[in-house]
Coordinates of C-alpha atoms in Angstrom, one line a residue:
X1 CA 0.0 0.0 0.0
X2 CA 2.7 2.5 1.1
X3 CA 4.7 1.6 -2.0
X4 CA 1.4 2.5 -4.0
X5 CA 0.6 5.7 -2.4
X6 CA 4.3 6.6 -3.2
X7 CA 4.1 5.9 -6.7
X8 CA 0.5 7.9 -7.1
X9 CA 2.5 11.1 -5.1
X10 CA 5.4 10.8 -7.3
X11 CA 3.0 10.9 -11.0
X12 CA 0.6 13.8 -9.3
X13 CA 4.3 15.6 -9.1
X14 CA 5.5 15.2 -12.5
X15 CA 2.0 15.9 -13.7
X16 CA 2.4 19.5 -11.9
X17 CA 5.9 20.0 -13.3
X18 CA 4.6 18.8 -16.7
X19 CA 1.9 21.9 -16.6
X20 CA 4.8 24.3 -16.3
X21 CA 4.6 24.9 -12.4
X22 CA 7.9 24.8 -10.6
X23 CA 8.7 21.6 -8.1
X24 CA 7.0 21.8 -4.9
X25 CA 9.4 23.0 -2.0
X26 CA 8.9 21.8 1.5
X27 CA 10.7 23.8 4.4
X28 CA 11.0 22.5 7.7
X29 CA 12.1 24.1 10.8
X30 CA 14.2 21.7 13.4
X31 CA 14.7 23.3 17.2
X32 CA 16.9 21.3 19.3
X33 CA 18.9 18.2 19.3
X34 CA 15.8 15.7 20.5
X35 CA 17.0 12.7 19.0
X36 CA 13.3 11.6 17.7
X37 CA 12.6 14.7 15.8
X38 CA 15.7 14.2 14.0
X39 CA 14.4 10.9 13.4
X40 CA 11.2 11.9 12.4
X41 CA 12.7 15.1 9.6
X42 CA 15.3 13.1 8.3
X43 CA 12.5 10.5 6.9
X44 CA 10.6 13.6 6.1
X45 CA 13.1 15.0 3.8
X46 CA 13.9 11.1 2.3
X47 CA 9.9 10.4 1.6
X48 CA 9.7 13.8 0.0
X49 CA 12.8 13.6 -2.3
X50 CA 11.5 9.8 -3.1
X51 CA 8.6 11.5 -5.0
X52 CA 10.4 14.6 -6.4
X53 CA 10.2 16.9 -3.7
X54 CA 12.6 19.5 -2.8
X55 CA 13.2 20.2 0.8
X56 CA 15.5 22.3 2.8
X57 CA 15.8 22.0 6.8
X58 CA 16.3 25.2 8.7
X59 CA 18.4 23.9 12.1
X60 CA 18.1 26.3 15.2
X61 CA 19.4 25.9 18.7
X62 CA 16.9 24.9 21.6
X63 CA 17.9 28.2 23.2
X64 CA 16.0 29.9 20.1
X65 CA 13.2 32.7 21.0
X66 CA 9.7 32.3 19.5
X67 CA 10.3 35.9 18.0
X68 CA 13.1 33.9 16.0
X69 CA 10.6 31.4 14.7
X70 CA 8.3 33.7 13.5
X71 CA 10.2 35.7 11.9
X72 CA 11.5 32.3 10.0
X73 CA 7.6 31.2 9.6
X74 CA 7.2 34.8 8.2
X75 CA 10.0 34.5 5.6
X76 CA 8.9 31.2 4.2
X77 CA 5.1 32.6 4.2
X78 CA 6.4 35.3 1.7
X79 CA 8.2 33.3 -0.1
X80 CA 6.7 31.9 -3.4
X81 CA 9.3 29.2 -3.7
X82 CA 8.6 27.8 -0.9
X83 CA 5.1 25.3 -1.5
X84 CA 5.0 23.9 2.4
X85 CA 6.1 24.6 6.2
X86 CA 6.6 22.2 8.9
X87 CA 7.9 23.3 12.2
X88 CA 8.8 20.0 13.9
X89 CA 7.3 19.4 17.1
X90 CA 7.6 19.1 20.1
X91 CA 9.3 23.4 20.9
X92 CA 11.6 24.0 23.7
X93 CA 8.8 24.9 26.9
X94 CA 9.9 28.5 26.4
X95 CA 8.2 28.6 23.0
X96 CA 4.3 27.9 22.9
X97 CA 3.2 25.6 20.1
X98 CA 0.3 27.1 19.2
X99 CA 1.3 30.6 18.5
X100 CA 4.4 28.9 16.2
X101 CA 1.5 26.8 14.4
X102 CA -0.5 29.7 13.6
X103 CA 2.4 32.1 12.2
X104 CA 2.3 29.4 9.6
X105 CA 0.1 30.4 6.4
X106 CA -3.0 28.1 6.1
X107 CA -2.3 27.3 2.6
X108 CA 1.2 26.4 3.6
X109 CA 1.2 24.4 7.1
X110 CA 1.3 21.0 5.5
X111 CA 1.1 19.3 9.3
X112 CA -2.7 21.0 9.4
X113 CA -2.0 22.0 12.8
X114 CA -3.2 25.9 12.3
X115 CA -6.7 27.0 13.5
X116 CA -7.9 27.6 10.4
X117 CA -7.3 24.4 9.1
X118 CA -8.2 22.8 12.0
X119 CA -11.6 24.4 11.6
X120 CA -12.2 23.5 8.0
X121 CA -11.2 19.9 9.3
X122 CA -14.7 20.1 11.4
X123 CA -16.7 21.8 9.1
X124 CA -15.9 18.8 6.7
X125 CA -14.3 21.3 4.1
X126 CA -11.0 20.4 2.0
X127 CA -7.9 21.2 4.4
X128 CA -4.8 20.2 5.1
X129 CA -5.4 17.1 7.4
X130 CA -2.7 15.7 10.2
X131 CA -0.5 13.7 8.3
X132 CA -1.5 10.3 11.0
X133 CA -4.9 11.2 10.9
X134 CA -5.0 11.1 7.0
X135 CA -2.7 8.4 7.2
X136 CA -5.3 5.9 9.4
X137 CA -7.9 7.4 7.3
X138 CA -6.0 6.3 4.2
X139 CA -5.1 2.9 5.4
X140 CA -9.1 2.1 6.1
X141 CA -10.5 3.3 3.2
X142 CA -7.7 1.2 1.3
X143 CA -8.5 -1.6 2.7
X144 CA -12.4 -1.8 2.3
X145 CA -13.2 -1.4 5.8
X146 CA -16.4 0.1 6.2
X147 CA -17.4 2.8 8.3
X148 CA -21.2 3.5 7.3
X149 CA -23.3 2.9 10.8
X150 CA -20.4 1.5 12.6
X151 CA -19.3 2.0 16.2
X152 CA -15.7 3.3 16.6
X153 CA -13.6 3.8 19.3
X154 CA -11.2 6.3 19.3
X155 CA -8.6 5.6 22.3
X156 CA -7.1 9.2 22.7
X157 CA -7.9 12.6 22.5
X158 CA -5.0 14.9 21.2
X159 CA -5.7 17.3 19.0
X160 CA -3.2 16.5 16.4
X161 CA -4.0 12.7 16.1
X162 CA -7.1 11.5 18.3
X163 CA -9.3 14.5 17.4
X164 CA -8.9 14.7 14.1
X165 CA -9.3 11.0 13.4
X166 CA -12.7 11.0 14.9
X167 CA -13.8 13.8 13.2
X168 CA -12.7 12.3 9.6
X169 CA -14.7 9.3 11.1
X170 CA -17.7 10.8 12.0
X171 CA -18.5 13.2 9.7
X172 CA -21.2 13.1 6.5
X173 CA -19.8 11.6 3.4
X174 CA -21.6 13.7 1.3
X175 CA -19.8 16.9 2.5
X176 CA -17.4 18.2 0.9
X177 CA -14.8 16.6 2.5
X178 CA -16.5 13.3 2.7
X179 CA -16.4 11.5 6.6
X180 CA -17.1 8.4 7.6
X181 CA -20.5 8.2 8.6
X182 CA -19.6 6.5 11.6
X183 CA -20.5 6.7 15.6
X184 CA -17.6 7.5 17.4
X185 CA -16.7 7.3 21.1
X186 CA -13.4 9.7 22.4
X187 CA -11.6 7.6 25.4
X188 CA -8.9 9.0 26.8
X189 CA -6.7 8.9 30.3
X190 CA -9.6 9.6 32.3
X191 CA -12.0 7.0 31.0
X192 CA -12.4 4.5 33.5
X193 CA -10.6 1.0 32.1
X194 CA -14.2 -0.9 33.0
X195 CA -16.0 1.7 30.9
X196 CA -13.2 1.3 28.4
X197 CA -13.2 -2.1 28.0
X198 CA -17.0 -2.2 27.9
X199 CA -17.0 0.3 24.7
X200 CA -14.3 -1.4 22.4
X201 CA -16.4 -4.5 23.3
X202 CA -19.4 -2.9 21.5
X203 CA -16.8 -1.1 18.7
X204 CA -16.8 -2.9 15.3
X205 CA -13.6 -0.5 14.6
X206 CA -10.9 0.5 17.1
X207 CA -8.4 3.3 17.0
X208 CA -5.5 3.6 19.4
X209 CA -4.5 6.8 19.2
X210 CA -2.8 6.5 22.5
X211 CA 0.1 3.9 23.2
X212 CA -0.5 4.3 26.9
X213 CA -3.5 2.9 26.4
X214 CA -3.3 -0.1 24.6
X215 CA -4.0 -3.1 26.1
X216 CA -3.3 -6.5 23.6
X217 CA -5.8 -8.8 25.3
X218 CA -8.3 -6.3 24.0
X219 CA -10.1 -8.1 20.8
X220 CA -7.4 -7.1 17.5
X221 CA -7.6 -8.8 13.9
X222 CA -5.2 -6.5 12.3
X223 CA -3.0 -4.2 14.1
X224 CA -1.0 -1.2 12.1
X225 CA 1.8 0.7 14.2
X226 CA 3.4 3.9 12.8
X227 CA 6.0 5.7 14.3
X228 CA 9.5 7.3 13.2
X229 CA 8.7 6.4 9.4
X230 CA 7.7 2.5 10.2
X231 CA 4.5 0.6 9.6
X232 CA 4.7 -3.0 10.6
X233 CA 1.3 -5.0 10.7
X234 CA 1.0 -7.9 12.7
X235 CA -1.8 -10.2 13.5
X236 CA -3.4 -11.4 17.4
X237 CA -5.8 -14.0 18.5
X238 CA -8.9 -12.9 20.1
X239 CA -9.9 -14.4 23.4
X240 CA -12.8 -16.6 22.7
X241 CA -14.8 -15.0 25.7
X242 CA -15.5 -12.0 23.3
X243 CA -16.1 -13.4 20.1
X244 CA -18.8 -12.0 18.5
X245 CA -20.6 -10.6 15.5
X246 CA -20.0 -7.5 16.8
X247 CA -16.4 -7.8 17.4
X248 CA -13.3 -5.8 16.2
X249 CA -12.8 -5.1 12.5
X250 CA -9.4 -3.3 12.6
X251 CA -7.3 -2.0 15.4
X252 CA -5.1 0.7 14.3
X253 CA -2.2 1.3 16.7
X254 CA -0.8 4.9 16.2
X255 CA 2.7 5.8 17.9
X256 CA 3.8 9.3 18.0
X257 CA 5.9 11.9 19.4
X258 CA 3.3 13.7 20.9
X259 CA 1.3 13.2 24.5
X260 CA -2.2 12.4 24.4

């Protein structure tokens, strides 16, 4: 599938350059030394030069100011060569997310972590979505599972991966950006582990947007982890004591840099 989604990236690219536009540009903005960001950007800038990308990678200290990265976010907004931005998360405390997300311009912030996008996300209008959001939401609709009238369970609640999943999952399919269709249930840290374990009982589709949470006597057919550029599927028996009609289509296991 991956290898398939590449090769459909890389022809909409040289059908973009064949119209006369110059090659997309993606900048990306590094602060510190953590040792999974750099991870995380170096198999950034490798997937993007894998389909014809271009990519540079602005390195600043951890000491940086958030004046600093604006003023950076506000030099790549103005500048037409430059097609995306990505500041790679997690910032130094010192420096608040949020502001740094929405210096980015809307039409530029290729994470999709600025308000506006994040807005047009709910509304179910064309955005830039999460890149693991999109990616979950890619991997089920690739695979045929359905979502129409089905009860999911989104374990997690961040608003960079749990949020937006269940709102790609729940939302009309006849919108503009077409949803899912589905009923979905939010769990997150505070849901009680009974009330947890009574609800992905009930789920015919599971989403574990939250490592902490995962618990691999839960019911699983397929499992999908993603983190630092890997996806590795493996399957798990189900204890017999919940085998039902009812029971888990797909249990998506998303690993990620950030808290939820």
């Amino acid at each position: 599938m991956a290898k398939q989604i590449q090769k459909e990236v890389q022809q909409g690219v040289e059908a973009w350059l064949t119209l006369g536009n110059e090659r997309p540009h993606l900048s990306i903005v590094l602060v510190g030394d953590n040792p999974a960001s750099h991870t995380y950007v170096r198999n950034k800038i490798r997937a993007a030069s894998a389909v014809g990308i271009c990519s540079e990678l602005i390195l600043k200290p951890k000491e940086v100011s958030q004046e600093e990265l604006l003023d950076i976010t506000d030099q790549l907004n103005m500048d037409p060569k430059v097609s995306g931005i990505l500041v790679q998360l997690p910032l130094p405390d010192h420096v608040d997310e949020r502001t740094v997300c929405n210096g980015i311009a809307p039409g530029k912030d290729v994470d999709g972590f600025h308000v506006v996008n994040m807005g047009r996300l709910c509304l179910d209008q064309h955005s830039f979505i999460p890149a693991t959001a999109s990616a979950v939401w890619e991997i089920i609709k690739r695979t045929g599972i359905e979502t129409f009238g089905k009860n999911v369970v989104v374990a997690g609640r961040s608003k960079n991966v749990g949020l937006p999943i269940a709102m790609l999952l729940h939302t009309d399919g006849d919108h503009e950006r077409p949803g899912g269709d589905a009923t979905v249930t939010i769990a997150h840290r505070y849901t009680p582990r009974e009330r947890l374990k009574t609800q992905t009982r009930l789920a015919d589709i599971i989403v574990v947007a939250a490592v902490c949470m995962v618990d691999m006597s839960w019911p699983s057919i397929v499992s999908c982890s993603t983190g630092c550029g890997l996806a590795k599927f493996s399957k798990y028996q189900r204890p017999p004591s919940i085998l039902t009609a009812q029971c888990v289509s797909i249990v998506v296991l998303v690993a990620t840099e950030f808290g939820f």
